[in-house]
Structures are given as structure tokens and as C-alpha cells.
CSV table of C-alpha atoms and ligand atoms in Angstrom, one decimal:
chain,number,residue,atom,x,y,z
A,175,MET,CA,-19.2,7.7,-32.2
A,176,ALA,CA,-15.9,5.9,-31.7
A,177,ARG,CA,-14.0,8.7,-33.5
A,178,HIS,CA,-14.8,11.1,-30.6
A,179,LEU,CA,-13.3,8.8,-28.0
A,180,ALA,CA,-9.8,9.3,-26.6
A,181,PRO,CA,-6.9,7.4,-28.1
A,182,PRO,CA,-6.7,3.8,-27.1
A,183,LEU,CA,-5.2,3.2,-23.6
A,184,ASP,CA,-1.6,2.3,-24.1
A,185,ALA,CA,1.5,2.2,-21.8
A,186,ALA,CA,3.0,5.4,-23.0
A,187,LEU,CA,-0.3,7.3,-22.6
A,188,MET,CA,-0.8,5.9,-19.1
A,189,ALA,CA,2.7,6.9,-18.1
A,190,ARG,CA,2.1,10.5,-19.5
A,191,VAL,CA,-1.2,10.8,-17.7
A,192,ASP,CA,0.4,9.6,-14.5
A,193,ARG,CA,3.2,12.1,-14.9
A,194,TYR,CA,0.8,14.9,-15.7
A,195,VAL,CA,-1.1,14.4,-12.4
A,196,GLU,CA,2.2,14.0,-10.5
A,197,GLU,CA,3.6,17.3,-11.9
A,198,LEU,CA,0.4,19.1,-11.0
A,199,LEU,CA,-0.3,17.7,-7.5
A,200,VAL,CA,2.7,15.8,-6.0
A,201,PRO,CA,5.6,18.3,-5.6
A,202,PRO,CA,9.1,16.7,-5.6
A,203,ASP,CA,10.2,15.8,-2.0
A,204,ARG,CA,13.8,15.5,-1.2
A,205,ALA,CA,13.5,13.0,1.7
A,206,LEU,CA,11.2,10.7,-0.4
A,207,GLN,CA,13.5,10.9,-3.4
A,208,GLN,CA,16.6,10.3,-1.5
A,209,GLY,CA,14.9,7.3,0.2
A,210,LEU,CA,14.2,5.7,-3.2
A,211,GLU,CA,17.8,6.4,-4.3
A,212,ASP,CA,19.2,4.8,-1.2
A,213,ALA,CA,16.9,1.8,-1.4
A,214,ALA,CA,18.0,1.3,-5.1
A,215,ALA,CA,21.7,1.7,-4.1
A,216,ALA,CA,21.2,-0.9,-1.3
A,217,GLY,CA,19.8,-3.4,-3.9
A,218,LEU,CA,16.1,-3.2,-2.9
A,219,PRO,CA,13.7,-3.9,-5.8
A,220,ASP,CA,12.1,-0.9,-7.5
A,221,ILE,CA,8.5,-1.8,-6.4
A,222,ALA,CA,7.4,1.0,-4.1
A,223,VAL,CA,4.1,2.6,-4.8
A,224,SER,CA,4.3,5.5,-7.3
A,225,PRO,CA,4.3,9.1,-6.1
A,226,ASN,CA,0.6,9.5,-7.1
A,227,GLU,CA,-0.4,6.4,-5.2
A,228,GLY,CA,1.6,7.5,-2.2
A,229,LYS,CA,-0.3,10.8,-2.2
A,230,LEU,CA,-3.6,8.8,-2.6
A,231,LEU,CA,-2.8,6.6,0.4
A,232,HIS,CA,-1.8,9.7,2.4
A,233,LEU,CA,-5.0,11.6,1.5
A,234,LEU,CA,-7.3,8.7,2.2
A,235,ALA,CA,-5.5,8.0,5.5
A,236,ARG,CA,-5.8,11.7,6.5
A,237,LEU,CA,-9.6,11.6,6.0
A,238,VAL,CA,-9.7,9.1,9.0
A,239,ARG,CA,-7.6,11.4,11.2
A,240,PRO,CA,-5.6,8.4,12.2
A,241,HIS,CA,-3.7,7.8,15.4
A,242,ARG,CA,-2.6,4.2,14.5
A,243,ILE,CA,-1.7,3.0,11.1
A,244,LEU,CA,-0.6,-0.6,10.2
A,245,GLU,CA,1.4,-1.5,7.1
A,246,ILE,CA,2.3,-5.0,5.9
A,247,GLY,CA,5.3,-4.8,3.6
A,248,THR,CA,7.7,-2.0,4.3
A,249,LEU,CA,10.5,-2.3,1.7
A,250,GLY,CA,12.4,1.0,1.9
A,251,ALA,CA,9.6,2.8,3.8
A,252,TYR,CA,8.5,4.9,0.8
A,253,SER,CA,4.7,4.3,1.3
A,254,THR,CA,5.4,4.2,5.1
A,255,THR,CA,6.6,7.8,5.0
A,256,TRP,CA,3.5,8.9,3.1
A,257,LEU,CA,1.4,7.2,5.7
A,258,ALA,CA,3.4,8.5,8.7
A,259,ARG,CA,2.8,12.0,7.4
A,260,ALA,CA,-1.0,11.4,7.6
A,261,LEU,CA,-0.8,10.7,11.4
A,262,GLU,CA,-2.4,13.0,13.9
A,263,PRO,CA,0.0,14.4,16.5
A,264,GLY,CA,1.2,11.6,18.9
A,265,GLY,CA,0.1,8.9,16.4
A,266,LYS,CA,2.2,6.0,15.2
A,267,VAL,CA,2.7,3.6,12.3
A,268,VAL,CA,3.6,-0.1,12.8
A,269,THR,CA,5.0,-1.6,9.6
A,270,LEU,CA,5.8,-5.3,9.1
A,271,GLU,CA,8.7,-6.5,7.0
A,272,ILE,CA,10.2,-10.0,6.6
A,273,ASP,CA,13.6,-9.0,5.3
A,274,PRO,CA,16.0,-7.5,7.9
A,275,HIS,CA,18.0,-5.7,5.2
A,276,HIS,CA,14.9,-4.0,3.9
A,277,ALA,CA,14.0,-3.0,7.5
A,278,GLU,CA,17.4,-1.5,8.1
A,279,VAL,CA,17.2,0.6,4.9
A,280,ALA,CA,13.7,1.6,5.9
A,281,ARG,CA,14.7,2.8,9.4
A,282,ARG,CA,17.4,5.0,7.9
A,283,ASN,CA,15.0,6.5,5.4
A,284,LEU,CA,12.3,7.1,8.1
A,285,ALA,CA,14.8,8.9,10.3
A,286,ARG,CA,16.0,11.1,7.5
A,287,ALA,CA,12.4,11.9,6.6
A,288,GLY,CA,11.8,13.0,10.2
A,289,VAL,CA,9.3,10.3,11.1
A,290,GLY,CA,11.6,7.8,12.7
A,291,GLU,CA,10.0,8.4,16.1
A,292,GLN,CA,6.5,7.8,14.9
A,293,VAL,CA,7.2,4.5,13.0
A,294,GLU,CA,8.0,1.1,14.4
A,295,VAL,CA,9.4,-1.4,11.9
A,296,ARG,CA,8.7,-5.0,13.1
A,297,VAL,CA,10.8,-7.7,11.4
A,298,GLY,CA,9.4,-11.1,10.7
A,299,PRO,CA,6.8,-13.0,8.6
A,300,GLY,CA,3.7,-10.7,8.4
A,301,ALA,CA,1.1,-13.3,9.3
A,302,ALA,CA,3.1,-14.5,12.4
A,303,THR,CA,3.6,-10.9,13.5
A,304,LEU,CA,-0.1,-10.1,13.1
A,305,ARG,CA,-1.1,-13.2,15.1
A,306,ALA,CA,1.3,-12.2,17.9
A,307,MET,CA,-0.2,-8.7,17.8
A,308,ILE,CA,-3.7,-10.1,18.1
A,309,ALA,CA,-2.7,-12.5,20.9
A,310,ALA,CA,-1.1,-9.5,22.8
A,311,GLY,CA,-4.4,-7.6,22.6
A,312,GLU,CA,-2.9,-4.8,20.5
A,313,ARG,CA,-5.3,-1.9,20.1
A,314,PRO,CA,-7.1,-1.5,16.8
A,315,PHE,CA,-5.6,0.4,13.9
A,316,ASP,CA,-7.5,3.2,12.1
A,317,VAL,CA,-5.8,2.5,8.7
A,318,VAL,CA,-4.3,-0.6,7.3
A,319,PHE,CA,-2.2,-0.9,4.1
A,320,ILE,CA,-1.5,-4.4,2.7
A,321,ASP,CA,1.5,-4.5,0.3
A,322,ALA,CA,3.6,-7.6,1.1
A,323,ASP,CA,3.7,-11.0,-0.6
A,324,LYS,CA,0.6,-11.4,-2.8
A,325,GLU,CA,0.2,-15.1,-1.8
A,326,GLY,CA,-0.4,-13.9,1.8
A,327,TYR,CA,-3.0,-11.2,1.0
A,328,ALA,CA,-6.2,-13.2,1.9
A,329,GLU,CA,-4.7,-14.1,5.3
A,330,TYR,CA,-3.5,-10.6,5.9
A,331,LEU,CA,-7.1,-9.4,5.3
A,332,GLU,CA,-8.5,-11.7,7.9
A,333,LEU,CA,-5.9,-10.9,10.4
A,334,SER,CA,-6.1,-7.1,9.7
A,335,LEU,CA,-9.8,-7.3,10.4
A,336,GLN,CA,-9.0,-8.6,13.9
A,337,LEU,CA,-6.9,-5.5,14.4
A,338,SER,CA,-9.6,-3.1,13.1
A,339,ARG,CA,-12.7,-1.4,14.5
A,340,PRO,CA,-15.9,-0.2,12.8
A,341,GLY,CA,-14.7,2.9,10.7
A,342,SER,CA,-11.2,1.6,10.1
A,343,VAL,CA,-10.0,1.8,6.5
A,344,ILE,CA,-8.2,-1.1,4.9
A,345,MET,CA,-6.3,-0.6,1.6
A,346,ALA,CA,-4.3,-3.1,-0.5
A,347,ASP,CA,-1.9,-2.6,-3.5
A,348,ASN,CA,-1.4,-4.5,-6.7
A,349,LEU,CA,-4.9,-6.0,-7.2
A,350,ILE,CA,-5.1,-5.7,-11.0
A,351,ARG,CA,-1.5,-6.8,-12.1
A,352,GLY,CA,-1.6,-5.4,-15.7
A,353,GLY,CA,-5.0,-7.1,-16.2
A,354,ARG,CA,-3.7,-10.5,-15.4
A,355,VAL,CA,-6.2,-10.7,-12.6
A,356,LEU,CA,-8.8,-11.3,-15.2
A,357,GLU,CA,-7.4,-14.8,-15.9
A,358,PRO,CA,-9.0,-17.4,-13.6
A,359,ALA,CA,-6.5,-20.1,-14.7
A,360,SER,CA,-3.4,-17.9,-14.4
A,361,PRO,CA,-0.4,-20.1,-13.3
A,362,ASP,CA,1.1,-17.1,-11.5
A,363,PRO,CA,0.6,-17.6,-7.7
A,364,ARG,CA,0.6,-13.8,-7.2
A,365,VAL,CA,-2.3,-13.5,-9.6
A,366,GLN,CA,-4.1,-16.3,-7.7
A,367,GLY,CA,-3.3,-14.6,-4.4
A,368,VAL,CA,-4.9,-11.3,-5.4
A,369,ARG,CA,-7.8,-13.1,-7.1
A,370,GLU,CA,-8.5,-14.8,-3.8
A,371,PHE,CA,-8.1,-11.5,-1.9
A,372,ASN,CA,-10.4,-9.7,-4.3
A,373,ALA,CA,-13.1,-12.4,-4.0
A,374,ARG,CA,-12.9,-12.2,-0.2
A,375,LEU,CA,-13.1,-8.5,-0.2
A,376,ALA,CA,-16.3,-8.7,-2.3
A,377,ALA,CA,-17.9,-11.3,-0.1
A,378,HIS,CA,-16.9,-10.0,3.3
A,379,PRO,CA,-19.9,-9.1,5.4
A,380,ARG,CA,-17.8,-6.6,7.5
A,381,LEU,CA,-16.4,-4.7,4.5
A,382,ASP,CA,-17.7,-2.2,2.0
A,383,SER,CA,-15.1,-2.0,-0.8
A,384,ILE,CA,-14.0,-0.7,-4.1
A,385,ILE,CA,-10.9,-1.3,-6.3
A,386,LEU,CA,-9.5,1.8,-7.9
A,387,PRO,CA,-7.4,1.3,-11.1
A,388,ILE,CA,-3.9,2.8,-10.8
A,389,LEU,CA,-2.1,4.0,-13.8
A,390,ARG,CA,1.7,3.7,-14.1
A,391,GLU,CA,3.7,2.0,-16.9
A,392,ASP,CA,1.3,-0.8,-16.3
A,393,LEU,CA,-2.3,-0.9,-15.1
A,394,ASP,CA,-2.7,-1.9,-11.5
A,395,GLY,CA,-5.2,-1.3,-8.7
A,396,VAL,CA,-5.6,-0.4,-5.1
A,397,SER,CA,-8.6,-1.4,-2.9
A,398,ILE,CA,-10.3,0.8,-0.3
A,399,SER,CA,-12.5,-0.9,2.3
A,400,LEU,CA,-14.5,0.6,5.1
A,401,VAL,CA,-14.8,-1.8,8.1
A,402,LYS,CA,-18.5,-2.0,9.2
A,403,ALA,CA,-19.8,-3.0,12.6
B,125,LIG,N1,4.9,-0.8,0.7
B,125,LIG,C1,6.2,-0.6,0.1
B,125,LIG,C2,6.5,-1.7,-0.9
B,125,LIG,C3,6.5,-3.1,-0.3
B,125,LIG,S1,7.2,-4.3,-1.4
B,125,LIG,C4,6.2,0.7,-0.7
B,125,LIG,O1,5.2,1.0,-1.4
B,125,LIG,O2,7.1,1.6,-0.5
B,125,LIG,C5,6.8,-5.7,-0.5
B,125,LIG,C6,7.6,-5.9,0.7
B,125,LIG,O3,7.0,-7.0,1.4
B,125,LIG,C7,9.1,-6.3,0.5
B,125,LIG,O4,10.0,-5.5,1.2
B,125,LIG,C8,9.2,-7.8,1.0
B,125,LIG,O5,10.4,-8.1,1.6
B,125,LIG,C9,8.0,-7.8,2.0
B,125,LIG,N2,7.5,-9.1,2.3
B,125,LIG,C10,7.5,-10.2,1.5
B,125,LIG,N3,7.0,-11.2,2.1
B,125,LIG,C11,6.6,-10.9,3.3
B,125,LIG,C12,6.1,-11.5,4.5
B,125,LIG,N4,5.7,-12.8,4.4
B,125,LIG,N5,5.9,-10.8,5.6
B,125,LIG,C13,6.3,-9.5,5.7
B,125,LIG,N6,6.8,-8.8,4.6
B,125,LIG,C14,7.0,-9.5,3.5
B,126,LIG,C1,5.8,-6.4,-6.7
B,126,LIG,C2,5.3,-6.1,-5.4
B,126,LIG,C3,4.7,-4.9,-5.1
B,126,LIG,O1,4.2,-4.6,-3.9
B,126,LIG,C4,4.5,-4.0,-6.1
B,126,LIG,O2,3.8,-2.9,-5.8
B,126,LIG,C5,5.0,-4.3,-7.4
B,126,LIG,C6,5.6,-5.5,-7.6
B,126,LIG,C7,6.4,-7.7,-6.9
B,126,LIG,O3,6.6,-8.5,-6.0
B,126,LIG,O4,6.9,-7.9,-8.1
B,127,LIG,MG1,2.8,-2.9,-4.0
């Protein structure tokens, strides 16, 4: 039986499959590509979502016909641009970023991509910004994407829920971490952060969730949660 199975999963195969899907379904995009190049030139780390994951976030967001999207962790606004392109007319993205330099690069990239008017980049620690938004009575978001510091994920989930409504979709990146999430005793605080996040996702009475594996050079994963009443 085993000889009929596909070759074993390895990094090169995962990268080739990822590329195959990208070449089929995610056409090259000048604004997105230039944004990545400018982010790299400005010294930002190369940790944006992949083109395929960007398209996934975009498609999932579009299913909700969103007017308001919240992102935690902007970097150079690569994922932000994919999300902004999912907005209904008149809609807006609020994206939270702790690093003013990242925010500056992000604003330039968003303007070049033609979505600068629809996106507000708020600079500051994500949790404090979310608490201020809740205190200010900010209207709920239709879609939330969590992708900032992994140690903060569990708190971002709780705060995001306070900025959601039944029917909102919450997504989060980097939940598998090359499989290291399988190690309960991992000394890596990022692994511990996503393990705690994943456990809360599973236990939360207001969420119905799945984690989808994401192929790149490494195996990772993205969650999709539907907020219930
Ligand atoms: N979503 C982006 C990638 C984000 S990388 C994309 O896919 O294109 C993570 C970002 O979170 C970095 O820019 C980092 O500066 C930011 N970040 C780290 N800690 C944060 C915090 N406490 N609050 C807000 N943003 C934070
Ligand atoms: C890291 C952060 C991310 O959001 C990501 O997608 C990949 C890597 C990091 O902090 O290393
Ligand atoms: Mg990420």
C-alpha cells in the first residue's frame, strides 16, 4: 500500500507545490511585489504571509463582504493590501503596528497600491491599542487577522472578540511553526504563545474554528474562526 503513496513530505516538495498553486492562481502583482522589495530595502524582516496565504486571506475575507477589517501586525502592509482589496465599497481596514518605521513603510506601500485611503495604520502596542478601541466603543469588525508577536496572541484573541459580532471571522497566522507546536515543553516563547492561543481557540464557547496547514519552505498554519452569538 505504501508504495502507492506520494513521496514523503519534504521542504523542497512543499516549496514546489506552493509555487505550483501560486503560478496557477495568484498572478504577479506589481504593487505587492514592489511593496515587498521596498520593505526589504528598508530593512524590514522577510516574514510577510506568502502570496498564496495572502490570496487565501483575501478570499475568506471577501466571503464576509466586509466593511470593517482589523489586522494586528502590519509590517510592510503586504497582508494588509490583500485584505484591503477584499473590502466592500466605502469599507476600511484598521491595522495595528508597534514599530513606527514599519508603519511608515506600510503607509507608503498602501498608497502605491491604491488603498491608502481605505487603511488606517495605528502605531502602538497592539493590546493597548485594542483596549483603547474597546473603551472608545469602536464598532465591531467583520474580519480580524492576528499576525503580531506570538506571545500576545491569546490576549489579542480575547480583545478581538470584544471587537467582533456574531458572524465575524477571526484568522491568525503562524500556528504550526514547522511542527514545533507539537512540543508541549518547547522553550520557545513563540511556540508557547501559539500553543496557548490554539488551546483557547479550541475551548472558546463563542468560536467555531479550524487550523489549516500552510505550505511554504516550512510547514505553518492559519486558523479560521467563526464568531457565534
Ligand atoms: N501581517 C504582516 C506581517 C506581520 S509581521 C504581513 O503578512 O504582511 C509582525 C509585525 O507585528 C511586525 O511588523 C512587528 O513589528 C509587529 N509587532 C510585534 N509586536 C507587536 C505588538 N506588541 N503590537 C503590535 N505590533 C507588533
Ligand atoms: C515571524 C512572524 C510572522 O508573523 C511570520 O509570519 C513569520 C515569522 C517571526 O517573528 O519570526
Ligand atoms: Mg505571520
